[in-house]
PDB file of C-alpha atoms in Angstrom:
ATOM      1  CA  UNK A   1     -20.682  25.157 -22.058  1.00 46.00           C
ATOM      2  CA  UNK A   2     -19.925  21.847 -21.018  1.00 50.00           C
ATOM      3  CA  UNK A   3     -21.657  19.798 -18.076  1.00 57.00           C
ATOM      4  CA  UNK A   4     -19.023  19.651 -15.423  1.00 61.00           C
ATOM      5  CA  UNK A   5     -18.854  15.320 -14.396  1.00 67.00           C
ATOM      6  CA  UNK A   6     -20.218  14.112 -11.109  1.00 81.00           C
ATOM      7  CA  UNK A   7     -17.650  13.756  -8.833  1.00 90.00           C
ATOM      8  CA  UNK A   8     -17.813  10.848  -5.935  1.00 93.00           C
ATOM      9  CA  UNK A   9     -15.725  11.159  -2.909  1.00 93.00           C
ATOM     10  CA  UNK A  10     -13.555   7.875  -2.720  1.00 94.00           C
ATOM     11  CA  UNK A  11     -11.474   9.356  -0.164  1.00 95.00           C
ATOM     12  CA  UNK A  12     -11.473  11.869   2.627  1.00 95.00           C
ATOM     13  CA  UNK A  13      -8.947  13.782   3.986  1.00 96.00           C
ATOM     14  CA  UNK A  14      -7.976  11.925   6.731  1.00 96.00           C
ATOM     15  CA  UNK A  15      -7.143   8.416   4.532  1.00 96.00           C
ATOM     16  CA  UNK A  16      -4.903  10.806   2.122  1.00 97.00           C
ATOM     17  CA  UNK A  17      -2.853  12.275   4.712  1.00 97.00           C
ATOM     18  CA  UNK A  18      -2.451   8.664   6.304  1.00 97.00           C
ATOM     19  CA  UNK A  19      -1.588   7.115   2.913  1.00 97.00           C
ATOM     20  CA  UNK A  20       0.968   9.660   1.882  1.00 97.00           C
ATOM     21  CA  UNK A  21       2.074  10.163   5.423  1.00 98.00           C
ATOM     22  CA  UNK A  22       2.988   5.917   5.673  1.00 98.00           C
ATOM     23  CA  UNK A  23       4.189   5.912   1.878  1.00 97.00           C
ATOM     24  CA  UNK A  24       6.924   9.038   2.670  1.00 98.00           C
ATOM     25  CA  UNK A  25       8.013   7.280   5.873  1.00 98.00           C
ATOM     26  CA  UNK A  26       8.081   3.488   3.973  1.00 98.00           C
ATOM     27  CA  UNK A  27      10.652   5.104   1.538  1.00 97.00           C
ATOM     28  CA  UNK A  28      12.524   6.978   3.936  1.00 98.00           C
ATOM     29  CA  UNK A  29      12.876   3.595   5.455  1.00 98.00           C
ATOM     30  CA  UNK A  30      13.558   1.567   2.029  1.00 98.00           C
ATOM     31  CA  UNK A  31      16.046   4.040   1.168  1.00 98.00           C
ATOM     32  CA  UNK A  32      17.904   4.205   4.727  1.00 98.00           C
ATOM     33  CA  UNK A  33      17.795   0.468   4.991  1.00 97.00           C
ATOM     34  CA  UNK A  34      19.227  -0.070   1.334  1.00 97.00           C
ATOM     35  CA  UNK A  35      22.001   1.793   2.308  1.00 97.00           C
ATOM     36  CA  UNK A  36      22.876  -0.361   5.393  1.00 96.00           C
ATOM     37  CA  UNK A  37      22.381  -3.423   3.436  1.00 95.00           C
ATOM     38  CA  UNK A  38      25.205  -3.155   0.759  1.00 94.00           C
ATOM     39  CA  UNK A  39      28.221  -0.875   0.214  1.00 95.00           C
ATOM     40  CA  UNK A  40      26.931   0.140  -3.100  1.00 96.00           C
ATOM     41  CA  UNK A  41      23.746   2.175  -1.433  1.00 97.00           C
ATOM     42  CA  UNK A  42      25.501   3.478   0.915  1.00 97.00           C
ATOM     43  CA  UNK A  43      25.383   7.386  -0.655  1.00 97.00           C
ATOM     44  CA  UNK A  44      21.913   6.845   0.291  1.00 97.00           C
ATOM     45  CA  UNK A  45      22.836   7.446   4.057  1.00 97.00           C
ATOM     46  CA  UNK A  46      23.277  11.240   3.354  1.00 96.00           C
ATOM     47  CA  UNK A  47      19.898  11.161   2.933  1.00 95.00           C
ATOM     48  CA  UNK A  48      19.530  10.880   6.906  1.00 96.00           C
ATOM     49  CA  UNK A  49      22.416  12.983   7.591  1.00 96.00           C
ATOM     50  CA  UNK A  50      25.431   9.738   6.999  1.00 96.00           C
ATOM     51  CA  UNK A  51      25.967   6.588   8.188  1.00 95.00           C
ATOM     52  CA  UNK A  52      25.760   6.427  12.369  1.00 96.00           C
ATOM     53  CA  UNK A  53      22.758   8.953  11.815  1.00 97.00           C
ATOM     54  CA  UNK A  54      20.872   6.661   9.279  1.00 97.00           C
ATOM     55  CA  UNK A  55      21.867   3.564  11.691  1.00 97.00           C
ATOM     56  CA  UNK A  56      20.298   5.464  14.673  1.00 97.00           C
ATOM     57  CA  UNK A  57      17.142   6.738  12.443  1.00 98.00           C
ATOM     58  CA  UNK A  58      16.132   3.583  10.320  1.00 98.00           C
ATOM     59  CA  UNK A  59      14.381   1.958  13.262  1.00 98.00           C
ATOM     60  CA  UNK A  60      13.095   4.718  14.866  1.00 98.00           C
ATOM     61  CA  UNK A  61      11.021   6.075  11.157  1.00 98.00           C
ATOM     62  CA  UNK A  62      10.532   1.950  10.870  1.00 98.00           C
ATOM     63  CA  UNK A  63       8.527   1.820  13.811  1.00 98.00           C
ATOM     64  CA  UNK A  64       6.463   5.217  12.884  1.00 98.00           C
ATOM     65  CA  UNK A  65       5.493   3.758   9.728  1.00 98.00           C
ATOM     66  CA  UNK A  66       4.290   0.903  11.392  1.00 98.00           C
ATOM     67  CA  UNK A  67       2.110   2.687  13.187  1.00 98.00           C
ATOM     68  CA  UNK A  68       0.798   4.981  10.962  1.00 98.00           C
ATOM     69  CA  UNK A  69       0.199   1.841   8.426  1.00 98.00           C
ATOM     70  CA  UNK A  70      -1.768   0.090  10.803  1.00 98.00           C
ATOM     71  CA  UNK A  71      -4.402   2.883  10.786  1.00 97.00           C
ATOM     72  CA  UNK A  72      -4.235   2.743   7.495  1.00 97.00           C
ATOM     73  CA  UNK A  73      -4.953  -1.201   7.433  1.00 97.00           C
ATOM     74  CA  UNK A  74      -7.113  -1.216  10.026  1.00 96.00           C
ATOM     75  CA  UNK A  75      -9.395   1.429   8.156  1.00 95.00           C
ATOM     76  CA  UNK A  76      -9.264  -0.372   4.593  1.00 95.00           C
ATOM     77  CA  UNK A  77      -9.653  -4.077   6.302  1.00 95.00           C
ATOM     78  CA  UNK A  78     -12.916  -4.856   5.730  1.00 93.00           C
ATOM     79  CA  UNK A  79     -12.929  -3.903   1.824  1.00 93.00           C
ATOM     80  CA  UNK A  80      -9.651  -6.180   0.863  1.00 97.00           C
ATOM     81  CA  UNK A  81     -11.280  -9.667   1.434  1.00 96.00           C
ATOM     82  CA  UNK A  82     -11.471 -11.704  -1.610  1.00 95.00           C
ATOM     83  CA  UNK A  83     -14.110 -13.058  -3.337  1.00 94.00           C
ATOM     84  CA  UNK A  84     -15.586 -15.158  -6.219  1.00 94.00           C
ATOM     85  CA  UNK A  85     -15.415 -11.846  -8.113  1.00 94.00           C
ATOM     86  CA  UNK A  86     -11.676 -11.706  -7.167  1.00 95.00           C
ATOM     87  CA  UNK A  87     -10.512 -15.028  -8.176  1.00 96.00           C
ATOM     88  CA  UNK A  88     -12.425 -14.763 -11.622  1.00 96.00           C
ATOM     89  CA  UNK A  89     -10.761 -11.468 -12.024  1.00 94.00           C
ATOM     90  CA  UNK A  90      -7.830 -12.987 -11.770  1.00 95.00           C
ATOM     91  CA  UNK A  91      -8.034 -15.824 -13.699  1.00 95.00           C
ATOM     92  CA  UNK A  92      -8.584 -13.166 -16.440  1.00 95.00           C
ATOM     93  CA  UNK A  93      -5.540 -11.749 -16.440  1.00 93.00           C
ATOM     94  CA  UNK A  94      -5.065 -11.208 -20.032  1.00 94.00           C
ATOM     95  CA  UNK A  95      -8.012  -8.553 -20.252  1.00 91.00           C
ATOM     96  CA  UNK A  96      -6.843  -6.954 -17.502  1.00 89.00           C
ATOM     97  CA  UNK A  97      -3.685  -5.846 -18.967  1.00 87.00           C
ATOM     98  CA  UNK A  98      -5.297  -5.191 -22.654  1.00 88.00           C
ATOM     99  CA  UNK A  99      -7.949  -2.797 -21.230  1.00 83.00           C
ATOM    100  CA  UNK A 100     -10.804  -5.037 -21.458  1.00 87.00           C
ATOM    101  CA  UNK A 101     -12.690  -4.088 -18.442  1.00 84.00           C
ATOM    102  CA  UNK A 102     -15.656  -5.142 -19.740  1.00 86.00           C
ATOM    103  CA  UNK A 103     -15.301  -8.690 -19.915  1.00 90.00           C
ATOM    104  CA  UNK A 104     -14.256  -8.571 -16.079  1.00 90.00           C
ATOM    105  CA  UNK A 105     -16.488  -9.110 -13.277  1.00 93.00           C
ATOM    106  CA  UNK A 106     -17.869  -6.401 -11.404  1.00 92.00           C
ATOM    107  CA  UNK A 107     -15.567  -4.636  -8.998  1.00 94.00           C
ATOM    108  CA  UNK A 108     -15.680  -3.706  -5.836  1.00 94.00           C
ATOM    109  CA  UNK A 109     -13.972  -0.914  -3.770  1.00 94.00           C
ATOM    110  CA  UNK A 110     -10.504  -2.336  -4.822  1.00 96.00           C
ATOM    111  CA  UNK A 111      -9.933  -4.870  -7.943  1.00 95.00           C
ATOM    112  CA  UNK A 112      -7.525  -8.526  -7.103  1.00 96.00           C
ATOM    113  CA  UNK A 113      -4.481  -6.958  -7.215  1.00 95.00           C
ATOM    114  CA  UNK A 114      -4.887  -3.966  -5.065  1.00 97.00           C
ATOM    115  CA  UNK A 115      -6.171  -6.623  -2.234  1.00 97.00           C
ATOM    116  CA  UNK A 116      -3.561  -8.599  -3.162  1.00 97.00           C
ATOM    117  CA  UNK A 117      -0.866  -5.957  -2.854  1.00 97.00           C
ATOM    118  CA  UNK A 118      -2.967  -5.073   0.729  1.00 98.00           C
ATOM    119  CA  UNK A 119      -1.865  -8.643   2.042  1.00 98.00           C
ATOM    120  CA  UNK A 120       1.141  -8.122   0.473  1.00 98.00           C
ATOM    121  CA  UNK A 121       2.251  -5.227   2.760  1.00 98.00           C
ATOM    122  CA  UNK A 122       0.424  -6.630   5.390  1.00 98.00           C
ATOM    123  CA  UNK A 123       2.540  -9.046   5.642  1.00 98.00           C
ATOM    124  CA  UNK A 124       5.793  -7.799   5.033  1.00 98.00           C
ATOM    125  CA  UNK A 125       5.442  -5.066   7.444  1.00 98.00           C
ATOM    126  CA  UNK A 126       4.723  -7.441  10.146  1.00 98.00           C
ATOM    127  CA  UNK A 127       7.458  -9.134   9.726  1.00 98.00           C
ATOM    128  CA  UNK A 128       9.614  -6.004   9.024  1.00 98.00           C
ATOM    129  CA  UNK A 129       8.599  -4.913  12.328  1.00 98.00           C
ATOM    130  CA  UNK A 130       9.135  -8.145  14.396  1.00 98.00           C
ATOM    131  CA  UNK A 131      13.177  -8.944  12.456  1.00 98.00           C
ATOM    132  CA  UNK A 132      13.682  -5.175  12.750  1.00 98.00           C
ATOM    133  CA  UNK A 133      13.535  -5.143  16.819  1.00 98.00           C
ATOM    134  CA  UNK A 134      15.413  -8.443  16.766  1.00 98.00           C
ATOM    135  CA  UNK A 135      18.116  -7.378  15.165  1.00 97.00           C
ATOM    136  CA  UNK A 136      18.094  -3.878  16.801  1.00 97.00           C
ATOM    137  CA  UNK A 137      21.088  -2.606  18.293  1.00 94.00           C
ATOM    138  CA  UNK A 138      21.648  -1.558  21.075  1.00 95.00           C
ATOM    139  CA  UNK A 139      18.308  -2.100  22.595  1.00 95.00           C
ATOM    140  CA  UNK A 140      17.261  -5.469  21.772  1.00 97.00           C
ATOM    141  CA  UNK A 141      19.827  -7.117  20.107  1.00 96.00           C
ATOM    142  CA  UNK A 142      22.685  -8.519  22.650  1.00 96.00           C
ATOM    143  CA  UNK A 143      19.372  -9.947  24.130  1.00 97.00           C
ATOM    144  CA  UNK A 144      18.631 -12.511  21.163  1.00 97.00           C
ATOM    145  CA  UNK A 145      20.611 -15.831  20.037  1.00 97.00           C
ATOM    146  CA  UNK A 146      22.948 -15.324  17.259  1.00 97.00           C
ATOM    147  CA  UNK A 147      21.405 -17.581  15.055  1.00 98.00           C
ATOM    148  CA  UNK A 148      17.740 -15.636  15.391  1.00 98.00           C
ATOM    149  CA  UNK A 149      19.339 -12.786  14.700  1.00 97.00           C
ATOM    150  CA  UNK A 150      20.841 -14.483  11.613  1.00 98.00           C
ATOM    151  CA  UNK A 151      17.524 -15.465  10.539  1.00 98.00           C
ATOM    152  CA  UNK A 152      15.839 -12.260  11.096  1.00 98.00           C
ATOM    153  CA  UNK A 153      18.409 -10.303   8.840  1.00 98.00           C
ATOM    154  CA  UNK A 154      17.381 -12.884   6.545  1.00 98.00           C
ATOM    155  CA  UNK A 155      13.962 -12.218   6.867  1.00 98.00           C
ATOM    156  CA  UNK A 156      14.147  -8.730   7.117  1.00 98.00           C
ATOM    157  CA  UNK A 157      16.174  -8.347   4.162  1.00 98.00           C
ATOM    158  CA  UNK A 158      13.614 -10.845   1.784  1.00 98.00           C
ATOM    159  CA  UNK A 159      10.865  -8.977   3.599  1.00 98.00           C
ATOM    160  CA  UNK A 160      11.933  -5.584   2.483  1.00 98.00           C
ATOM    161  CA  UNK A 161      12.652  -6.765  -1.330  1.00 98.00           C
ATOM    162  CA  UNK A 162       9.232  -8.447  -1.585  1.00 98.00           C
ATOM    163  CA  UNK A 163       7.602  -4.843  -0.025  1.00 98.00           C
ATOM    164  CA  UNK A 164       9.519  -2.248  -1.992  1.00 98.00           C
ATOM    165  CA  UNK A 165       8.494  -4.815  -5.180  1.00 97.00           C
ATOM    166  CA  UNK A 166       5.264  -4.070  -4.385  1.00 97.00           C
ATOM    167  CA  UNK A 167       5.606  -0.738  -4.201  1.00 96.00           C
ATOM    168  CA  UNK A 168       7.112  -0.176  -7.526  1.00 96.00           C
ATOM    169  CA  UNK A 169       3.830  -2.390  -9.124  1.00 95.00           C
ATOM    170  CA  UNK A 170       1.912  -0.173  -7.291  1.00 95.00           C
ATOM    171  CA  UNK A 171       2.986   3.222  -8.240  1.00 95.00           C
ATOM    172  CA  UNK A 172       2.840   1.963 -12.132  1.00 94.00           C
ATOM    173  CA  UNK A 173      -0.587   0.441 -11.785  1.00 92.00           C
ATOM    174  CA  UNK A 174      -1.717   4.182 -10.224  1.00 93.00           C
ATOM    175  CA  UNK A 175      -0.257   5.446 -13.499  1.00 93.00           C
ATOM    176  CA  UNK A 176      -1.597   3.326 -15.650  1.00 90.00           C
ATOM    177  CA  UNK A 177      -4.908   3.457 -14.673  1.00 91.00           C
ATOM    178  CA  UNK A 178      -6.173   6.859 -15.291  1.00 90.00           C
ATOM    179  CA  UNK A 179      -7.568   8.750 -12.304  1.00 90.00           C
ATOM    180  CA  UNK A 180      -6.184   6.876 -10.085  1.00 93.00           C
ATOM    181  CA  UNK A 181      -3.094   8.570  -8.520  1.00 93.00           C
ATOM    182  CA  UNK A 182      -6.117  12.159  -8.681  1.00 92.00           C
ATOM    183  CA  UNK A 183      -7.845  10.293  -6.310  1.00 94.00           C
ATOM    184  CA  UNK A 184      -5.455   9.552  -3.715  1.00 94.00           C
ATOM    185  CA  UNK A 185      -4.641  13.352  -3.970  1.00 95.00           C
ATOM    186  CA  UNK A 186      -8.046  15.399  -4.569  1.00 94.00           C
ATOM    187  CA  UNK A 187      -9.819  12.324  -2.789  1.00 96.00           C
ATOM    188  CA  UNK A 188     -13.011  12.275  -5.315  1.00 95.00           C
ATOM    189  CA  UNK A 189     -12.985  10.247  -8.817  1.00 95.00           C
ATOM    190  CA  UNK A 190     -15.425  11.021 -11.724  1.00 94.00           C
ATOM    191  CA  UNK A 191     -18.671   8.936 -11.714  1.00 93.00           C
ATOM    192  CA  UNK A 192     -17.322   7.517 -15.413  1.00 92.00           C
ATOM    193  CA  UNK A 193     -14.083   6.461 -13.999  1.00 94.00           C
ATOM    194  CA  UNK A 194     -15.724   4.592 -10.780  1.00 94.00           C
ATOM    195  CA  UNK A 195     -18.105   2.991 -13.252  1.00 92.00           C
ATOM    196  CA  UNK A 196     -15.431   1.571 -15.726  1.00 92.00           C
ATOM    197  CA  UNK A 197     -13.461   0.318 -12.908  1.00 93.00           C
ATOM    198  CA  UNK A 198     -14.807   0.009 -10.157  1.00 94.00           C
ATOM    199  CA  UNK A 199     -18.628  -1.051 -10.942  1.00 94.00           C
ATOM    200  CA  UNK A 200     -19.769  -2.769  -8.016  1.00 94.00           C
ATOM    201  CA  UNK A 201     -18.761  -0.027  -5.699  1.00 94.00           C
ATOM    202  CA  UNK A 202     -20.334   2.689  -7.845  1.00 94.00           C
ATOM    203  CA  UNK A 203     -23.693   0.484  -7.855  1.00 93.00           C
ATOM    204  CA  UNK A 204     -23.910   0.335  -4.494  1.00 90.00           C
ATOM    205  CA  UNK A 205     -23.298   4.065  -4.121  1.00 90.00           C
ATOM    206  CA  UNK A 206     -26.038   4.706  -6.420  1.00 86.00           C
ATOM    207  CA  UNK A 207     -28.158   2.212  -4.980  1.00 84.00           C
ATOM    208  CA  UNK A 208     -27.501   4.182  -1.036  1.00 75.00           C
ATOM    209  CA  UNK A 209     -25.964   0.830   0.265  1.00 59.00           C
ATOM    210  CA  UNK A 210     -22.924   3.125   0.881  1.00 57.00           C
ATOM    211  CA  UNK A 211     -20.699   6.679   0.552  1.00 56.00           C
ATOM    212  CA  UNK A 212     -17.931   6.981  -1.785  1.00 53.00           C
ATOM    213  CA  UNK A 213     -15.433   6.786   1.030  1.00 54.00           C
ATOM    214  CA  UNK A 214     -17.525   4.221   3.374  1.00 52.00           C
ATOM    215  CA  UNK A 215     -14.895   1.662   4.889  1.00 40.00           C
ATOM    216  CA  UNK A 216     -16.675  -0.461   7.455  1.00 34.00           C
TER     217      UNK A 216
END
């Protein structure tokens, strides 16, 4: 019979409810505010129960997922800073995307583009959050000049195009990358996988420096 593989927690219950709790509310608000942006999305209000109902609603879920995303940030902070490793890792982009992990530098917690996707949405949100109550009628709204509200539709709109972007190279990097998408959902990876890509993590967990889902 064979030897079952030694799993490693990479992430507890708490930071899988929070990430799948802030990515249900982010597309409740993508889809929502896609269908108050142009006529042709606009079937997308039933999702919210119509149009005065997803008008009413899209702030309101906007400002949850704020929130609940900056518990999430907060918690994975200190592990998305980027390093010598980083930049190399970058710079070798082409064995990235042919599978040739081994030529990469060792890897911490998260690889270049998941910390760059972090400051990605880091961004984005912020500024999501800050045109979203400028432009929010009927509480804040008739209180701002024209032309800021102008430029915060402008930045809302660019905002949510560059975040929902992200998204979409997000969920496809989770599939391509084996194990990934069982982690955010059982929470523990197999020591194999967090050796392959993640090598400087799984050293240190061998090593005691940390636990599989350690973030400070």
């Amino acid at each position: 019979m064979s030897k079952r593989p030694y799993l490693i927690e990479r992430y507890p219950p708490s930071d899988r409810f929070n990430h799948w709790f802030v990515a249900i509310t982010f597309i409740l608000v993508a889809l929502s505010g896609l269908a108050l942006f142009h006529p042709a999305f606009f079937f997308l209000s039933h999702l919210l129960g119509g149009g005065p109902w997803t008008r009413i609603l899209h702030p309101f879920i906007g400002v949850v997922m704020f929130v609940a995303f900056l518990v999430l940030a907060l918690r994975f902070w200190g592990h998305n800073f980027i390093t010598g490793n980083d930049r190399q890792w970058l710079r070798q982009m082409d064995d990235v995307v042919t599978n040739q992990e081994e030529k990469l530098p060792a890897v911490g917690r998260y690889n270049a583009g998941q910390k760059l996707f972090f400051w990605t949405m880091v961004i984005c949100i912020v500024l999501l959050l800050i045109t979203g109550i400028l432009i929010w009628q009927p509480y804040f709204a008739p209180y701002v000049p024209i032309v800021l509200i102008r430029v915060a539709v402008l930045v809302h709109a660019l905002s949510a195009f560059v975040a929902i972007t992200g998204l979409i190279i997000h969920i496809y990097a989770a599939i391509w990358v084996k194990g990934s998408v069982g982690a955010m959902t059982r929470g523990t990876v197999t020591e194999a996988w967090a050796r392959q890509h993640h090598l400087d993590w799984y050293r240190k967990i061998k090593n005691g420096e940390m636990r599989g889902h350690d973030h400070y």
